[in-house]
Amino acid sequence: DLYKFCMQQAVLEHYPEVDVEYGFINRDPSTRFTRESFEWLQRKISELSSVAATSEDIAYLRSACPYLSSAYLEYLSQYRFNPAAEVICGLNENTGSLDLRVRGKWRQVILYEILLLALVSESYYKFVDKDWNYDGQREKIMAKGAALVSAGCKFAEFGTRRRRDFKTQDIVMSGLLEVSAKSPGFLSGTSNVYLARKYNVPPIGTIGHEWTMGIAALEGTYENGNSLALKMWHSTFGGSLGIALTDTFGTKAFFANFDHDLASVYAGVRHDSGDPIKFIESVYNHYRYLGIDPSTKVVIFSDGLNPDIAIHIKNNCERYTIKCSFGIGTNFTNDFSSASDQSSASKAVNIVIKLLRCNDKPCVKLSDVTTKHTGDIAEVKRAQAELGDLGLLDG
């Protein structure tokens, strides 16, 4: 996904020698892995050592993503995965739980997250939940695309990390392109750079929680973690990739950092947890408080969306004259029925990989939904106490 390349460039510029650790989190304990799925996953992880960017890949990125610097693209052209030294993978066969960790220099191991999540998902549906097929997938995605277009929603495909497999995501993009050919101007692109190139649409993406999580840990401040992260990001990319992520430590802490200078240079914000309707009002009021016309800004929504939710959000954005766009992931690339019973859903996995430590300092995320808090429990409580004492903790 594009945002990993962008973050790799920023890390290479600002924190090239930081050591990190990532950890896999399965939010649904009923998703259990087998020895067969685990051994396939191990083989696929090992094969990442042969992956390398071609000269054609670099030329495409230089053309499609002018904000990626020549120095970074040169680094990327020489980049190689080293999973034998960087990825630790284990299986508890009694519980079916997967233990997956990544360790190394931040600039070196930052690209693993999306690849590993896609492989974990594919291993599960290839060997564990096999009661599904591709029947009706193209028709389903075209109906979703048509519904979004009919409602005037601008949207992007964000489904790499939790896709059922690559074939599913390819079907999704093919179907969306057919809808877009009849009604152009609504499909803004895909986060998957390969598919963006294949289907000649823009690669879409900006920033992930790990950027702010890591900076807050390294610089020792949750109070000012958002502003430091936003300022460093802007120093690297200027006016490009100007969407600020709001919920790393809760939106109250974010808005306290999102002052007039930052709100002026960023094109908008991204909502990724909490009540989207309340968020619209909060964003509107914050821009008004800063003396900025909310109608000049955009909100990107990306939290557990489907077309119905997106349309509902859009209708509310219009009430506040705020522009909006939608990044839809799991609902696009992992929405299946059971093959044996079409009335029964084939459940999508709910998995993430999060930054755990930077230079041995714990990293945490305080989402606007408590079940999405991640990190060392003691450090989560310390962060909550720091922000709470300052009156910056939501709720």
mmCIF file of C-alpha atoms in Angstrom:
data_model
loop_
_atom_site.group_PDB
_atom_site.id
_atom_site.type_symbol
_atom_site.label_atom_id
_atom_site.label_comp_id
_atom_site.label_asym_id
_atom_site.label_seq_id
_atom_site.Cartn_x
_atom_site.Cartn_y
_atom_site.Cartn_z
ATOM 1 C CA ASP A 1 0.000 0.000 0.000
ATOM 2 C CA LEU A 2 1.174 3.502 -0.853
ATOM 3 C CA TYR A 3 1.221 4.874 2.678
ATOM 4 C CA LYS A 4 3.957 2.441 3.715
ATOM 5 C CA PHE A 5 6.284 3.834 1.033
ATOM 6 C CA CYS A 6 5.464 7.376 2.156
ATOM 7 C CA MET A 7 6.138 6.562 5.806
ATOM 8 C CA GLN A 8 9.344 4.754 4.889
ATOM 9 C CA GLN A 9 10.598 7.940 3.221
ATOM 10 C CA ALA A 10 9.716 10.004 6.306
ATOM 11 C CA VAL A 11 11.383 7.496 8.652
ATOM 12 C CA LEU A 12 14.481 7.405 6.452
ATOM 13 C CA GLU A 13 14.703 11.197 6.702
ATOM 14 C CA HIS A 14 13.926 11.707 10.391
ATOM 15 C CA TYR A 15 14.653 8.452 12.254
ATOM 16 C CA PRO A 16 17.006 6.317 10.116
ATOM 17 C CA GLU A 17 18.684 4.475 13.004
ATOM 18 C CA VAL A 18 15.704 3.705 15.246
ATOM 19 C CA ASP A 19 15.147 0.051 16.185
ATOM 20 C CA VAL A 20 11.542 -1.116 16.333
ATOM 21 C CA GLU A 21 9.322 -4.098 17.039
ATOM 22 C CA TYR A 22 5.882 -4.785 15.545
ATOM 23 C CA GLY A 23 3.368 -7.309 16.826
ATOM 24 C CA PHE A 24 0.406 -9.133 15.271
ATOM 25 C CA ILE A 25 -2.997 -8.743 16.953
ATOM 26 C CA ASN A 26 -5.968 -10.977 16.201
ATOM 27 C CA ARG A 27 -9.052 -9.128 17.434
ATOM 28 C CA ASP A 28 -11.268 -12.194 16.953
ATOM 29 C CA PRO A 29 -10.149 -15.193 19.068
ATOM 30 C CA SER A 30 -12.464 -17.474 17.070
ATOM 31 C CA THR A 31 -10.086 -17.053 14.103
ATOM 32 C CA ARG A 32 -7.761 -19.996 14.702
ATOM 33 C CA PHE A 33 -4.933 -21.179 12.507
ATOM 34 C CA THR A 34 -3.866 -24.731 11.696
ATOM 35 C CA ARG A 35 -0.448 -26.290 11.213
ATOM 36 C CA GLU A 36 -1.095 -26.460 7.461
ATOM 37 C CA SER A 37 -1.987 -22.753 7.241
ATOM 38 C CA PHE A 38 1.006 -21.837 9.399
ATOM 39 C CA GLU A 39 3.510 -23.800 7.289
ATOM 40 C CA TRP A 40 2.181 -22.181 4.098
ATOM 41 C CA LEU A 41 2.505 -18.784 5.768
ATOM 42 C CA GLN A 42 6.095 -19.530 6.770
ATOM 43 C CA ARG A 43 6.987 -20.438 3.187
ATOM 44 C CA LYS A 44 5.419 -17.283 1.798
ATOM 45 C CA ILE A 45 7.205 -15.099 4.351
ATOM 46 C CA SER A 46 10.496 -16.741 3.428
ATOM 47 C CA GLU A 47 9.846 -16.011 -0.255
ATOM 48 C CA LEU A 48 9.746 -12.267 0.482
ATOM 49 C CA SER A 49 13.552 -12.344 0.411
ATOM 50 C CA SER A 50 13.351 -12.561 -3.390
ATOM 51 C CA VAL A 51 11.116 -9.498 -3.768
ATOM 52 C CA ALA A 52 12.764 -6.399 -5.225
ATOM 53 C CA ALA A 53 11.640 -3.273 -7.055
ATOM 54 C CA THR A 54 12.383 -3.306 -10.785
ATOM 55 C CA SER A 55 13.551 -0.304 -12.760
ATOM 56 C CA GLU A 56 10.042 -0.144 -14.234
ATOM 57 C CA ASP A 57 8.558 -0.065 -10.710
ATOM 58 C CA ILE A 58 10.799 2.841 -9.723
ATOM 59 C CA ALA A 59 9.998 4.709 -12.931
ATOM 60 C CA TYR A 60 6.272 4.300 -12.238
ATOM 61 C CA LEU A 61 6.623 5.629 -8.679
ATOM 62 C CA ARG A 62 8.683 8.569 -9.914
ATOM 63 C CA SER A 63 5.903 9.468 -12.358
ATOM 64 C CA ALA A 64 2.801 8.651 -10.290
ATOM 65 C CA CYS A 65 4.110 9.840 -6.917
ATOM 66 C CA PRO A 66 6.217 12.995 -7.440
ATOM 67 C CA TYR A 67 6.326 13.575 -3.666
ATOM 68 C CA LEU A 68 8.603 10.513 -3.321
ATOM 69 C CA SER A 69 12.130 11.934 -3.453
ATOM 70 C CA SER A 70 14.904 10.774 -5.758
ATOM 71 C CA ALA A 71 16.997 9.876 -2.698
ATOM 72 C CA TYR A 72 14.203 7.706 -1.364
ATOM 73 C CA LEU A 73 13.564 5.997 -4.702
ATOM 74 C CA GLU A 74 17.264 5.201 -4.946
ATOM 75 C CA TYR A 75 17.068 3.647 -1.465
ATOM 76 C CA LEU A 76 13.995 1.672 -2.481
ATOM 77 C CA SER A 77 15.684 0.387 -5.642
ATOM 78 C CA GLN A 78 18.331 -1.258 -3.430
ATOM 79 C CA TYR A 79 15.932 -2.394 -0.708
ATOM 80 C CA ARG A 80 15.622 -6.095 0.139
ATOM 81 C CA PHE A 81 13.537 -7.957 2.694
ATOM 82 C CA ASN A 82 15.451 -10.240 5.073
ATOM 83 C CA PRO A 83 12.672 -12.234 6.758
ATOM 84 C CA ALA A 84 15.018 -14.832 8.235
ATOM 85 C CA ALA A 85 16.520 -12.117 10.433
ATOM 86 C CA GLU A 86 13.526 -9.795 10.755
ATOM 87 C CA VAL A 87 10.352 -11.888 11.140
ATOM 88 C CA ILE A 88 9.537 -14.222 14.035
ATOM 89 C CA CYS A 89 6.559 -16.480 13.445
ATOM 90 C CA GLY A 90 5.106 -19.144 15.734
ATOM 91 C CA LEU A 91 1.900 -21.129 16.235
ATOM 92 C CA ASN A 92 0.261 -22.330 19.447
ATOM 93 C CA GLU A 93 -1.396 -25.495 18.158
ATOM 94 C CA ASN A 94 -3.496 -25.867 21.307
ATOM 95 C CA THR A 95 -5.240 -22.525 20.827
ATOM 96 C CA GLY A 96 -4.645 -21.955 17.096
ATOM 97 C CA SER A 97 -3.217 -18.531 17.915
ATOM 98 C CA LEU A 98 -0.530 -17.004 15.733
ATOM 99 C CA ASP A 99 2.511 -15.254 17.190
ATOM 100 C CA LEU A 100 4.006 -12.905 14.605
ATOM 101 C CA ARG A 101 6.625 -10.254 15.315
ATOM 102 C CA VAL A 102 8.893 -8.072 13.211
ATOM 103 C CA ARG A 103 12.147 -6.560 14.508
ATOM 104 C CA GLY A 104 14.824 -4.358 12.967
ATOM 105 C CA LYS A 105 15.576 -0.810 11.883
ATOM 106 C CA TRP A 106 12.358 1.135 11.376
ATOM 107 C CA ARG A 107 13.371 2.160 7.852
ATOM 108 C CA GLN A 108 14.078 -1.488 6.985
ATOM 109 C CA VAL A 109 11.102 -3.354 8.438
ATOM 110 C CA ILE A 110 8.301 -0.792 7.951
ATOM 111 C CA LEU A 111 7.140 -2.415 4.691
ATOM 112 C CA TYR A 112 6.257 -5.797 6.226
ATOM 113 C CA GLU A 113 2.898 -4.871 7.792
ATOM 114 C CA ILE A 114 0.598 -4.955 4.768
ATOM 115 C CA LEU A 115 2.330 -7.942 3.157
ATOM 116 C CA LEU A 116 2.116 -10.011 6.328
ATOM 117 C CA LEU A 117 -1.521 -9.144 6.997
ATOM 118 C CA ALA A 118 -2.499 -10.076 3.437
ATOM 119 C CA LEU A 119 -0.599 -13.371 3.717
ATOM 120 C CA VAL A 120 -2.100 -14.204 7.120
ATOM 121 C CA SER A 121 -5.595 -13.593 5.771
ATOM 122 C CA GLU A 122 -4.962 -15.680 2.676
ATOM 123 C CA SER A 123 -3.533 -18.547 4.749
ATOM 124 C CA TYR A 124 -6.706 -18.626 6.832
ATOM 125 C CA TYR A 125 -9.078 -18.761 3.867
ATOM 126 C CA LYS A 126 -6.907 -21.165 1.944
ATOM 127 C CA PHE A 127 -6.636 -23.785 4.682
ATOM 128 C CA VAL A 128 -9.076 -23.088 7.528
ATOM 129 C CA ASP A 129 -12.287 -21.444 6.317
ATOM 130 C CA LYS A 130 -12.666 -22.996 2.867
ATOM 131 C CA ASP A 131 -16.456 -22.767 2.649
ATOM 132 C CA TRP A 132 -16.548 -19.935 0.080
ATOM 133 C CA ASN A 133 -15.986 -19.198 -3.594
ATOM 134 C CA TYR A 134 -15.828 -16.238 -5.961
ATOM 135 C CA ASP A 135 -19.375 -16.611 -7.276
ATOM 136 C CA GLY A 136 -21.109 -13.247 -7.465
ATOM 137 C CA GLN A 137 -18.126 -11.185 -6.308
ATOM 138 C CA ARG A 138 -17.949 -9.043 -9.427
ATOM 139 C CA GLU A 139 -21.699 -8.398 -9.408
ATOM 140 C CA LYS A 140 -21.560 -7.546 -5.685
ATOM 141 C CA ILE A 141 -18.759 -4.999 -6.000
ATOM 142 C CA MET A 142 -20.370 -3.385 -9.043
ATOM 143 C CA ALA A 143 -23.614 -2.975 -7.092
ATOM 144 C CA LYS A 144 -21.685 -1.360 -4.232
ATOM 145 C CA GLY A 145 -19.838 0.942 -6.609
ATOM 146 C CA ALA A 146 -23.075 1.910 -8.323
ATOM 147 C CA ALA A 147 -24.731 2.701 -4.991
ATOM 148 C CA LEU A 148 -21.852 4.972 -3.980
ATOM 149 C CA VAL A 149 -21.822 6.714 -7.351
ATOM 150 C CA SER A 150 -25.596 7.192 -7.298
ATOM 151 C CA ALA A 151 -25.280 8.920 -3.922
ATOM 152 C CA GLY A 152 -22.445 11.129 -5.156
ATOM 153 C CA CYS A 153 -19.821 9.575 -2.866
ATOM 154 C CA LYS A 154 -16.152 9.828 -3.772
ATOM 155 C CA PHE A 155 -14.333 6.712 -2.646
ATOM 156 C CA ALA A 156 -11.141 4.658 -2.856
ATOM 157 C CA GLU A 157 -10.376 0.956 -2.499
ATOM 158 C CA PHE A 158 -8.419 0.347 0.746
ATOM 159 C CA GLY A 159 -8.673 -3.431 1.018
ATOM 160 C CA THR A 160 -5.170 -4.930 0.712
ATOM 161 C CA ARG A 161 -4.567 -5.656 4.387
ATOM 162 C CA ARG A 162 -7.680 -7.759 4.970
ATOM 163 C CA ARG A 163 -8.421 -9.048 1.497
ATOM 164 C CA ARG A 164 -9.425 -12.677 1.146
ATOM 165 C CA ASP A 165 -6.682 -13.059 -1.436
ATOM 166 C CA PHE A 166 -5.150 -11.170 -4.340
ATOM 167 C CA LYS A 167 -7.661 -12.546 -6.843
ATOM 168 C CA THR A 168 -10.500 -11.049 -4.809
ATOM 169 C CA GLN A 169 -8.902 -7.608 -4.767
ATOM 170 C CA ASP A 170 -8.247 -7.812 -8.492
ATOM 171 C CA ILE A 171 -11.917 -8.687 -9.130
ATOM 172 C CA VAL A 172 -12.924 -5.730 -6.949
ATOM 173 C CA MET A 173 -10.765 -3.265 -8.858
ATOM 174 C CA SER A 174 -11.893 -4.619 -12.213
ATOM 175 C CA GLY A 175 -15.530 -4.244 -11.211
ATOM 176 C CA LEU A 176 -15.047 -0.758 -9.812
ATOM 177 C CA LEU A 177 -13.281 0.322 -12.994
ATOM 178 C CA GLU A 178 -16.279 -0.824 -15.033
ATOM 179 C CA VAL A 179 -18.562 1.266 -12.825
ATOM 180 C CA SER A 180 -16.160 4.211 -13.044
ATOM 181 C CA ALA A 181 -16.027 4.018 -16.853
ATOM 182 C CA LYS A 182 -19.785 4.648 -16.946
ATOM 183 C CA SER A 183 -19.722 7.258 -14.162
ATOM 184 C CA PRO A 184 -16.279 8.890 -13.945
ATOM 185 C CA GLY A 185 -15.147 11.166 -11.152
ATOM 186 C CA PHE A 186 -16.142 9.121 -8.102
ATOM 187 C CA LEU A 187 -13.494 6.364 -7.828
ATOM 188 C CA SER A 188 -10.415 8.247 -6.595
ATOM 189 C CA GLY A 189 -8.024 5.288 -6.702
ATOM 190 C CA THR A 190 -6.648 2.394 -4.653
ATOM 191 C CA SER A 191 -4.143 2.077 -1.825
ATOM 192 C CA ASN A 192 -2.577 -0.892 -3.655
ATOM 193 C CA VAL A 193 0.220 0.524 -5.822
ATOM 194 C CA TYR A 194 0.417 -2.545 -8.077
ATOM 195 C CA LEU A 195 -3.295 -2.400 -8.854
ATOM 196 C CA ALA A 196 -3.184 1.371 -9.293
ATOM 197 C CA ARG A 197 -0.564 0.834 -11.983
ATOM 198 C CA LYS A 198 -2.423 -2.084 -13.556
ATOM 199 C CA TYR A 199 -5.739 -0.225 -13.800
ATOM 200 C CA ASN A 200 -4.293 3.250 -14.413
ATOM 201 C CA VAL A 201 -5.855 4.910 -11.377
ATOM 202 C CA PRO A 202 -4.107 7.053 -8.747
ATOM 203 C CA PRO A 203 -2.384 5.285 -5.843
ATOM 204 C CA ILE A 204 -4.053 6.681 -2.712
ATOM 205 C CA GLY A 205 -2.770 6.955 0.838
ATOM 206 C CA THR A 206 -1.065 9.189 3.347
ATOM 207 C CA ILE A 207 -0.134 8.161 6.872
ATOM 208 C CA GLY A 208 -0.719 5.471 9.505
ATOM 209 C CA HIS A 209 -0.951 5.528 13.293
ATOM 210 C CA GLU A 210 2.571 4.165 13.705
ATOM 211 C CA TRP A 211 4.123 7.489 12.625
ATOM 212 C CA THR A 212 2.540 9.395 15.514
ATOM 213 C CA MET A 213 2.890 6.466 17.940
ATOM 214 C CA GLY A 214 6.605 6.162 17.247
ATOM 215 C CA ILE A 215 7.333 9.888 17.465
ATOM 216 C CA ALA A 216 5.441 10.255 20.752
ATOM 217 C CA ALA A 217 7.446 7.374 22.235
ATOM 218 C CA LEU A 218 10.799 8.580 20.922
ATOM 219 C CA GLU A 219 10.240 12.210 21.919
ATOM 220 C CA GLY A 220 8.614 11.332 25.249
ATOM 221 C CA THR A 221 5.349 13.256 24.864
ATOM 222 C CA TYR A 222 1.745 12.252 24.334
ATOM 223 C CA GLU A 223 0.603 15.833 24.847
ATOM 224 C CA ASN A 224 2.480 17.083 21.777
ATOM 225 C CA GLY A 225 2.887 13.820 19.850
ATOM 226 C CA ASN A 226 0.371 14.784 17.194
ATOM 227 C CA SER A 227 1.869 18.213 16.482
ATOM 228 C CA LEU A 228 5.427 16.859 16.287
ATOM 229 C CA ALA A 229 4.314 14.118 13.881
ATOM 230 C CA LEU A 230 2.332 16.545 11.717
ATOM 231 C CA LYS A 231 5.173 19.062 11.538
ATOM 232 C CA MET A 232 7.751 16.433 10.580
ATOM 233 C CA TRP A 233 5.412 14.972 7.966
ATOM 234 C CA HIS A 234 4.841 18.393 6.439
ATOM 235 C CA SER A 235 8.568 19.111 6.418
ATOM 236 C CA THR A 236 9.056 15.961 4.316
ATOM 237 C CA PHE A 237 6.107 16.224 1.928
ATOM 238 C CA GLY A 238 5.078 19.886 1.981
ATOM 239 C CA GLY A 239 1.636 20.341 0.504
ATOM 240 C CA SER A 240 1.376 16.740 -0.712
ATOM 241 C CA LEU A 241 -0.224 13.942 1.327
ATOM 242 C CA GLY A 242 -1.912 16.559 3.495
ATOM 243 C CA ILE A 243 -4.465 14.483 5.387
ATOM 244 C CA ALA A 244 -3.988 14.415 9.168
ATOM 245 C CA LEU A 245 -4.893 11.249 11.105
ATOM 246 C CA THR A 246 -6.919 12.222 14.162
ATOM 247 C CA ASP A 247 -7.305 9.288 16.542
ATOM 248 C CA THR A 248 -3.851 8.031 17.568
ATOM 249 C CA PHE A 249 -4.351 9.397 21.098
ATOM 250 C CA GLY A 250 -7.998 10.366 20.803
ATOM 251 C CA THR A 251 -9.508 13.286 18.927
ATOM 252 C CA LYS A 252 -9.483 15.641 21.910
ATOM 253 C CA ALA A 253 -5.684 15.426 22.139
ATOM 254 C CA PHE A 254 -5.481 15.781 18.354
ATOM 255 C CA PHE A 255 -7.560 18.953 18.148
ATOM 256 C CA ALA A 256 -5.502 20.482 20.983
ATOM 257 C CA ASN A 257 -2.437 20.079 18.720
ATOM 258 C CA PHE A 258 -4.150 20.930 15.428
ATOM 259 C CA ASP A 259 -3.639 24.684 15.601
ATOM 260 C CA HIS A 260 -4.262 27.298 12.920
ATOM 261 C CA ASP A 261 -0.874 26.846 11.283
ATOM 262 C CA LEU A 262 -1.262 23.083 10.929
ATOM 263 C CA ALA A 263 -4.945 23.216 10.002
ATOM 264 C CA SER A 264 -4.099 25.748 7.289
ATOM 265 C CA VAL A 265 -1.389 23.667 5.601
ATOM 266 C CA TYR A 266 -3.206 20.325 5.844
ATOM 267 C CA ALA A 267 -5.952 19.744 3.276
ATOM 268 C CA GLY A 268 -8.089 17.869 5.780
ATOM 269 C CA VAL A 269 -8.301 15.063 8.327
ATOM 270 C CA ARG A 270 -9.008 11.336 8.475
ATOM 271 C CA HIS A 271 -11.567 9.701 10.762
ATOM 272 C CA ASP A 272 -10.708 6.112 11.729
ATOM 273 C CA SER A 273 -12.597 5.393 14.956
ATOM 274 C CA GLY A 274 -15.486 6.645 17.052
ATOM 275 C CA ASP A 275 -18.841 8.098 16.051
ATOM 276 C CA PRO A 276 -18.435 9.608 12.555
ATOM 277 C CA ILE A 277 -21.482 11.864 12.897
ATOM 278 C CA LYS A 278 -20.237 13.441 16.128
ATOM 279 C CA PHE A 279 -16.821 13.754 14.485
ATOM 280 C CA ILE A 280 -18.250 15.794 11.613
ATOM 281 C CA GLU A 281 -19.642 18.330 14.073
ATOM 282 C CA SER A 282 -16.351 18.409 16.017
ATOM 283 C CA VAL A 283 -14.299 19.027 12.873
ATOM 284 C CA TYR A 284 -16.705 21.724 11.692
ATOM 285 C CA ASN A 285 -16.590 23.502 15.051
ATOM 286 C CA HIS A 286 -12.798 23.241 15.256
ATOM 287 C CA TYR A 287 -12.235 24.808 11.852
ATOM 288 C CA ARG A 288 -14.727 27.562 12.685
ATOM 289 C CA TYR A 289 -12.945 28.179 15.998
ATOM 290 C CA LEU A 290 -9.661 28.574 14.110
ATOM 291 C CA GLY A 291 -11.228 31.001 11.641
ATOM 292 C CA ILE A 292 -10.962 28.543 8.748
ATOM 293 C CA ASP A 293 -13.857 27.937 6.359
ATOM 294 C CA PRO A 294 -14.791 24.233 6.855
ATOM 295 C CA SER A 295 -16.029 24.033 3.258
ATOM 296 C CA THR A 296 -12.423 24.402 2.073
ATOM 297 C CA LYS A 297 -11.377 21.206 3.863
ATOM 298 C CA VAL A 298 -12.073 17.501 3.392
ATOM 299 C CA VAL A 299 -12.673 14.617 5.785
ATOM 300 C CA ILE A 300 -11.575 11.125 4.766
ATOM 301 C CA PHE A 301 -13.567 8.367 6.481
ATOM 302 C CA SER A 302 -12.037 4.887 6.739
ATOM 303 C CA ASP A 303 -13.487 3.127 9.780
ATOM 304 C CA GLY A 304 -15.407 -0.074 9.050
ATOM 305 C CA LEU A 305 -17.311 1.363 6.119
ATOM 306 C CA ASN A 306 -19.819 -0.109 3.713
ATOM 307 C CA PRO A 307 -21.817 1.817 1.087
ATOM 308 C CA ASP A 308 -24.821 2.392 3.356
ATOM 309 C CA ILE A 309 -22.662 3.824 6.142
ATOM 310 C CA ALA A 310 -20.717 5.983 3.678
ATOM 311 C CA ILE A 311 -23.905 7.406 2.173
ATOM 312 C CA HIS A 312 -25.271 8.196 5.645
ATOM 313 C CA ILE A 313 -22.029 9.985 6.548
ATOM 314 C CA LYS A 314 -22.042 11.944 3.284
ATOM 315 C CA ASN A 315 -25.552 13.194 3.931
ATOM 316 C CA ASN A 316 -24.435 14.502 7.321
ATOM 317 C CA CYS A 317 -21.305 16.114 5.877
ATOM 318 C CA GLU A 318 -23.502 18.045 3.454
ATOM 319 C CA ARG A 319 -25.405 19.525 6.386
ATOM 320 C CA TYR A 320 -22.125 21.036 7.559
ATOM 321 C CA THR A 321 -20.851 21.912 4.037
ATOM 322 C CA ILE A 322 -17.779 19.716 4.582
ATOM 323 C CA LYS A 323 -16.324 17.780 1.649
ATOM 324 C CA CYS A 324 -15.846 14.075 2.268
ATOM 325 C CA SER A 325 -14.358 10.960 0.717
ATOM 326 C CA PHE A 326 -14.305 7.319 1.769
ATOM 327 C CA GLY A 327 -11.654 4.628 1.980
ATOM 328 C CA ILE A 328 -13.392 1.252 2.001
ATOM 329 C CA GLY A 329 -11.414 -1.878 2.781
ATOM 330 C CA THR A 330 -12.787 -5.072 4.306
ATOM 331 C CA ASN A 331 -16.300 -4.578 2.919
ATOM 332 C CA PHE A 332 -14.845 -4.442 -0.595
ATOM 333 C CA THR A 333 -12.252 -7.247 -0.438
ATOM 334 C CA ASN A 334 -13.581 -9.656 2.193
ATOM 335 C CA ASP A 335 -17.373 -9.712 1.893
ATOM 336 C CA PHE A 336 -18.384 -13.310 1.153
ATOM 337 C CA SER A 337 -21.207 -15.740 1.788
ATOM 338 C CA SER A 338 -20.661 -19.356 2.742
ATOM 339 C CA ALA A 339 -20.658 -21.578 -0.314
ATOM 340 C CA SER A 340 -22.765 -24.170 1.514
ATOM 341 C CA ASP A 341 -25.347 -21.608 2.666
ATOM 342 C CA GLN A 342 -25.628 -18.379 0.704
ATOM 343 C CA SER A 343 -27.754 -16.866 3.469
ATOM 344 C CA SER A 344 -24.859 -17.190 5.904
ATOM 345 C CA ALA A 345 -21.882 -14.814 5.874
ATOM 346 C CA SER A 346 -18.341 -16.129 5.645
ATOM 347 C CA LYS A 347 -16.851 -14.030 8.418
ATOM 348 C CA ALA A 348 -14.035 -11.608 7.613
ATOM 349 C CA VAL A 349 -10.869 -11.712 9.710
ATOM 350 C CA ASN A 350 -10.176 -8.803 12.071
ATOM 351 C CA ILE A 351 -6.403 -8.575 12.267
ATOM 352 C CA VAL A 352 -3.831 -5.806 12.648
ATOM 353 C CA ILE A 353 -0.093 -5.386 13.062
ATOM 354 C CA LYS A 354 0.918 -2.539 15.374
ATOM 355 C CA LEU A 355 4.142 -0.839 16.359
ATOM 356 C CA LEU A 356 5.081 -2.077 19.847
ATOM 357 C CA ARG A 357 8.431 -0.464 20.611
ATOM 358 C CA CYS A 358 10.836 2.196 19.275
ATOM 359 C CA ASN A 359 14.371 2.073 20.676
ATOM 360 C CA ASP A 360 12.950 -0.126 23.434
ATOM 361 C CA LYS A 361 10.366 2.512 24.370
ATOM 362 C CA PRO A 362 6.766 1.215 24.383
ATOM 363 C CA CYS A 363 4.399 2.591 21.745
ATOM 364 C CA VAL A 364 0.652 2.874 22.315
ATOM 365 C CA LYS A 365 -2.505 3.918 20.521
ATOM 366 C CA LEU A 366 -5.486 5.391 22.361
ATOM 367 C CA SER A 367 -8.271 5.039 19.864
ATOM 368 C CA ASP A 368 -11.657 6.724 20.124
ATOM 369 C CA VAL A 369 -12.932 3.168 20.659
ATOM 370 C CA THR A 370 -11.398 1.542 23.740
ATOM 371 C CA THR A 371 -11.368 -1.929 22.159
ATOM 372 C CA LYS A 372 -8.903 -0.542 19.603
ATOM 373 C CA HIS A 373 -6.390 0.629 22.229
ATOM 374 C CA THR A 374 -3.066 -1.117 21.566
ATOM 375 C CA GLY A 375 0.252 -1.406 23.345
ATOM 376 C CA ASP A 376 1.729 -2.298 26.712
ATOM 377 C CA ILE A 377 -1.049 -2.079 29.321
ATOM 378 C CA ALA A 378 1.061 -0.128 31.802
ATOM 379 C CA GLU A 379 2.093 2.351 29.108
ATOM 380 C CA VAL A 380 -1.524 2.741 27.941
ATOM 381 C CA LYS A 381 -2.446 3.678 31.516
ATOM 382 C CA ARG A 382 0.491 6.092 31.722
ATOM 383 C CA ALA A 383 -0.552 7.775 28.474
ATOM 384 C CA GLN A 384 -4.141 8.018 29.681
ATOM 385 C CA ALA A 385 -2.949 9.551 32.949
ATOM 386 C CA GLU A 386 -0.747 12.113 31.155
ATOM 387 C CA LEU A 387 -3.513 13.180 28.798
ATOM 388 C CA GLY A 388 -6.182 12.967 31.471
ATOM 389 C CA ASP A 389 -4.271 15.283 33.811
ATOM 390 C CA LEU A 390 -4.110 17.804 30.966
ATOM 391 C CA GLY A 391 -7.808 17.461 30.208
ATOM 392 C CA LEU A 392 -6.995 15.968 26.801
ATOM 393 C CA LEU A 393 -8.526 12.521 27.202
ATOM 394 C CA ASP A 394 -11.825 11.855 25.470
ATOM 395 C CA GLY A 395 -14.652 10.737 27.701
#
